[in-house]
Amino acid sequence: MMVMEAKSYTPWIIKYRPKKISDYIDQDEAKTILLTWIKSWERGTPTKKSALMYGPPGVGKTSLVEAIAGEFGYEIVETNASDFRRKDDIERRIKPAATKTTLSGKRRIILIDEVDGLSGTADKGGIESLFELVSITRHPIIMTANNPFHPDLRILRDVSVMIELKKMHQRDVVKVLKGICEKEKVLCEDEALKIIHSKNEGDLRSSINDLQSIAESFGRVTVDLANQLVYYRDREINPFDTLRTIFTSKYSWQSKQAISHSQVDPDTLIEWLSENIPLQLSEPEDVYLAFQALSRADIYKGMMKKTQNYDFLAYVIDMIGPGISLSRKKTKFKWIKYEYPKRIKLMGETKKARELLNSASQKIAKKMHCSSSTAKSEFIPALRAMYRTNKSEAEKIMRSLMLEDNEIKIILGSSTGEKESSGEAMDPKQQKESQKGSEEVQRKRKTSKK
Amino acid sequence: MLRTDEYLLWAEKYRPKSLKEIVNQEDIVVRLKKFIQEKNVPHMLFTGPPGTGKTTAALAFAHDLYGDNYQQYVLEMNASDERGIDDIRTKVKEFARARVVGTVPFKLIILDEADNMTADAQQALRRMMENFTATSRFILIANYASKIIEPIQSRTALFRFTPLSKNDVIERLKLIANKEGVKFEEEALETIYEISEGDMRKAINLLQSSSAVGKVTADVVYKVIGLAQPKEIRDMVSLALEGKFNAAREKLRKLMIEYGLSGVDIIKQIHKEIFGNNLQLSEETRLLIADYTGEVLFRMVEGADDEIQLNSFLAWLVLLGRRITQE
């Protein structure tokens, strides 16, 4: 294929920005919260006049705002960290836009990008004047941040609707990349798109940039090219040092400082701690204490999510910092290599199986008028039990539920696998009353009568 | 398709089709029938524990209101399975758009497990209910009325479903067994009732899986319960008590990720398993663990991540196991 002709260069991240909500893929939860909030302005000023959208870079924070504005025909007044910094700039440039109505009478969205870049002496008073702006604004103010939990941002968190955007799934990133390749008429290999996704760790913006640079240089996107040209971006997501400091701290301030200085968010840290506590700590007492602390942290996190009250974050940090450090009582510290959380890996590896299980449970749910989680916890185990006592009957029932072969296989899953099919399955004709069984019956009777 | 009917799961096959087939919940049935007579139906909220007939009553109501072809007038959704309030709104909009022809001037929207919606989503739902009143009525189904926001409660007629009596459950099981030509011991049906705790769906499932073996005896029922529960649950508890935290956690991940069980499902099954004979434990220890599973359940309701709570449970078990062996 020919090398592309020189032409006016448009970055694909601009060319393919979603113009409407329907163009915008993934992040359903964030989409719902933001839409509900934006629409609530139609009925007068809501109690929270600003929203703080947060999440890792390139997951679509700004794009979502633009898609919504595009959909409703709102005007966006946009500023980002490189534009304005200090109190004076906000007073002079943003305040008029926020407090005056538009000429057309249309609503206006004030978009303030990267507010976490707004602390420090160069931007003195910036956060305070933003806070003030929120109290007097007549238009929705939307802020974005990578790390919204910086202590300086607290006053903004308190007055804002908090909206989290997560790292994008491979499926969704690949879908977007593929769509672009089709529109640009560029040949691409699916595997290559997956490589681009994984090296960019769910960052769609940098994925699109990489895609464009490969496609425009070579006219096609292959696995080899992707491997050669895409480098892992230098992200400060290495939690090893933070973990090590947490496990070795003697004083509370040390571990707390390690967490606040870390680029890793508390959610990710909890995941890493959960994986590595049993590796770092060998004494059961210590492991127990550490998991108790993690359990408390998770409860505070739950309260924070449910009530949207970010005061709870301080307690989460207490528990994953000093809570973990102080649980190392008997175990001597040793230098270990921390492991990547297996759960995250497993979720990736078992994706296909889980999708089949989901599709099977959805079919059952539909037929049985229940939720798919009820299908998983009640009907699938019942079918599994039936299969092990009366295979043909169970098969007929599963067919009547319109389940396909691969779905049936997943349902029967490991319980029909090697070790379990050995002795436990029952023969219908051979129903001797085993002594163990009748004892069990009696025990159950007793306990249920108590 | 009809020909496969005979192999259906009994929980569906024997679901009452019409209100007059519903034997219990008399007060509710009377009130519902009245709405049908007068063709004047408010938005409704059905609450009560699982397996007490909420969904059945909603479907039977639809059947009696519209006749045999009721499906075309009914939109059935389960809030736990919808992706968000926007999807629900889109479906409702689409469904409610066309006016109905026929004697009943509105359509019916059944939203199951509505208490799994966040307060914000419920607010949006409330507005939907107002916007579509001209063309549609809602039946919301929930386990707990308290988890439904006040404005919705005040806009709906509330029906409280109570757990089925032992007699009702056993009579129903007998009827099914007789129709299916299944032999059973009276005692087995009592056992089923006790295990399923008044949940008719569970009871019928258990009867059906037990009958696959042959004659249904109490013994068979217990064995089937054992087969239905993933073996990993018991293994996980044993491994933790032996001090093998990492191995126990592997089982936990298998249960959560491969079997797709929720933390709540798992802890409830552990609670049942604790009192079984498969685990060699003193009575004191059983009670101790049972108490702690309650604590874990409590923490899962409050917390954000079930696996973290179950990990901390396993760490507790490891410690307990060590104390037992030291004694």
XYZ file of C-alpha atoms in Angstrom, chain A residues 125-282:
158
model
C -6.464 31.029 45.162
C -7.614 29.116 42.094
C -9.533 26.464 43.977
C -11.090 28.965 46.368
C -12.333 31.135 43.555
C -13.695 28.089 41.716
C -15.563 27.190 44.882
C -16.983 30.688 44.988
C -17.892 30.445 41.317
C -19.898 27.293 41.966
C -22.000 29.080 44.549
C -22.996 31.910 42.192
C -23.124 30.176 38.801
C -26.261 30.115 36.653
C -24.903 27.396 34.386
C -23.702 23.886 35.113
C -20.001 23.742 35.934
C -18.224 20.523 35.055
C -14.718 19.873 36.307
C -12.448 16.995 35.414
C -9.588 15.451 37.333
C -7.398 12.369 37.305
C -7.092 12.306 41.034
C -9.999 14.026 42.742
C -8.883 12.945 46.193
C -6.161 15.517 46.618
C -6.796 17.168 49.993
C -6.877 20.628 48.395
C -9.844 19.619 46.250
C -11.953 18.728 49.242
C -14.091 21.847 49.184
C -14.905 21.199 45.528
C -15.752 17.533 46.196
C -18.200 18.573 48.865
C -20.247 20.764 46.552
C -20.035 18.595 43.427
C -21.774 15.586 42.014
C -18.955 13.050 41.847
C -18.813 11.042 38.615
C -16.299 8.291 38.148
C -15.094 7.068 34.756
C -13.315 3.763 34.743
C -10.560 2.455 32.533
C -12.118 1.258 29.322
C -12.548 -2.420 28.575
C -10.630 -4.017 25.796
C -13.841 -4.824 23.957
C -14.913 -1.198 23.879
C -11.535 0.213 22.932
C -11.174 -2.332 20.144
C -14.661 -1.497 18.926
C -13.831 2.188 18.639
C -10.473 1.531 16.975
C -12.057 -0.834 14.510
C -14.753 1.672 13.639
C -12.098 4.250 12.880
C -10.133 1.810 10.718
C -13.266 1.092 8.719
C -13.983 4.759 8.153
C -10.374 5.457 7.224
C -10.320 2.341 5.036
C -7.239 1.046 6.801
C -6.612 -2.676 7.001
C -6.265 -3.829 10.555
C -5.807 -7.070 12.432
C -7.980 -7.561 15.494
C -5.043 -8.847 17.493
C -3.112 -5.684 16.715
C -5.916 -3.558 18.127
C -5.832 -5.638 21.275
C -2.127 -5.004 21.617
C -2.660 -1.297 21.199
C -5.311 -1.414 23.898
C -3.276 -3.379 26.380
C -0.148 -1.312 25.985
C -2.196 1.799 26.565
C -3.911 0.356 29.623
C -7.426 1.398 28.762
C -6.524 4.910 27.666
C -8.596 5.464 24.533
C -7.012 8.751 23.601
C -3.478 7.396 23.478
C -4.748 4.242 21.760
C -6.257 6.304 18.965
C -3.040 8.311 18.682
C -1.020 5.123 18.361
C -3.449 3.713 15.831
C -3.160 6.824 13.725
C 0.606 6.894 13.831
C 0.845 3.273 12.694
C -1.874 3.599 10.076
C -0.543 6.795 8.565
C 3.013 5.517 8.433
C 2.321 2.073 7.050
C -1.218 2.126 5.691
C -2.154 -0.960 7.690
C -2.174 -2.091 11.288
C -0.666 -5.479 11.948
C 0.429 -7.320 15.042
C 4.090 -6.868 14.187
C 3.775 -3.148 13.654
C 1.777 -2.742 16.830
C 4.372 -4.622 18.823
C 7.191 -2.590 17.401
C 5.724 0.830 17.557
C 3.608 1.000 20.614
C 5.541 1.422 23.807
C 4.161 1.235 27.234
C 3.606 4.791 28.209
C 5.408 5.798 31.286
C 2.603 5.814 33.767
C 3.211 6.243 37.400
C 1.044 3.340 38.335
C 3.732 1.398 40.067
C 2.273 0.703 43.472
C 5.251 -1.305 44.746
C 6.891 1.504 46.651
C 3.628 2.556 48.175
C 2.903 -0.986 49.317
C 6.372 -1.343 50.765
C 6.061 1.898 52.694
C 2.650 0.895 54.022
C 3.952 -2.430 55.264
C 7.052 -0.920 56.889
C 5.727 2.306 58.409
C 6.085 2.697 62.149
C 4.128 5.904 62.451
C 0.736 6.690 61.028
C 1.903 9.768 59.188
C 4.399 7.727 57.153
C 1.870 5.389 55.618
C -0.704 8.128 55.218
C 1.816 10.285 53.444
C 2.780 7.391 51.202
C -0.837 7.057 50.146
C -1.415 10.746 49.544
C 1.796 11.036 47.547
C 1.024 7.929 45.557
C -0.293 8.166 42.040
C -2.312 5.064 42.738
C -5.900 5.645 43.790
C -7.250 4.081 46.971
C -9.427 1.565 45.071
C -6.433 0.162 43.229
C -4.375 0.128 46.407
C -7.046 -1.937 48.159
C -6.912 -4.415 45.294
C -3.123 -4.676 45.565
C -3.160 -4.934 49.322
C -5.744 -7.681 49.217
C -3.526 -9.680 46.887
C -0.287 -9.105 48.762
C -1.221 -9.165 52.462
C -0.872 -12.959 52.683
C 2.449 -12.764 50.854
C 3.967 -10.060 52.995
C 2.531 -11.239 56.290
C 3.100 -14.830 57.354
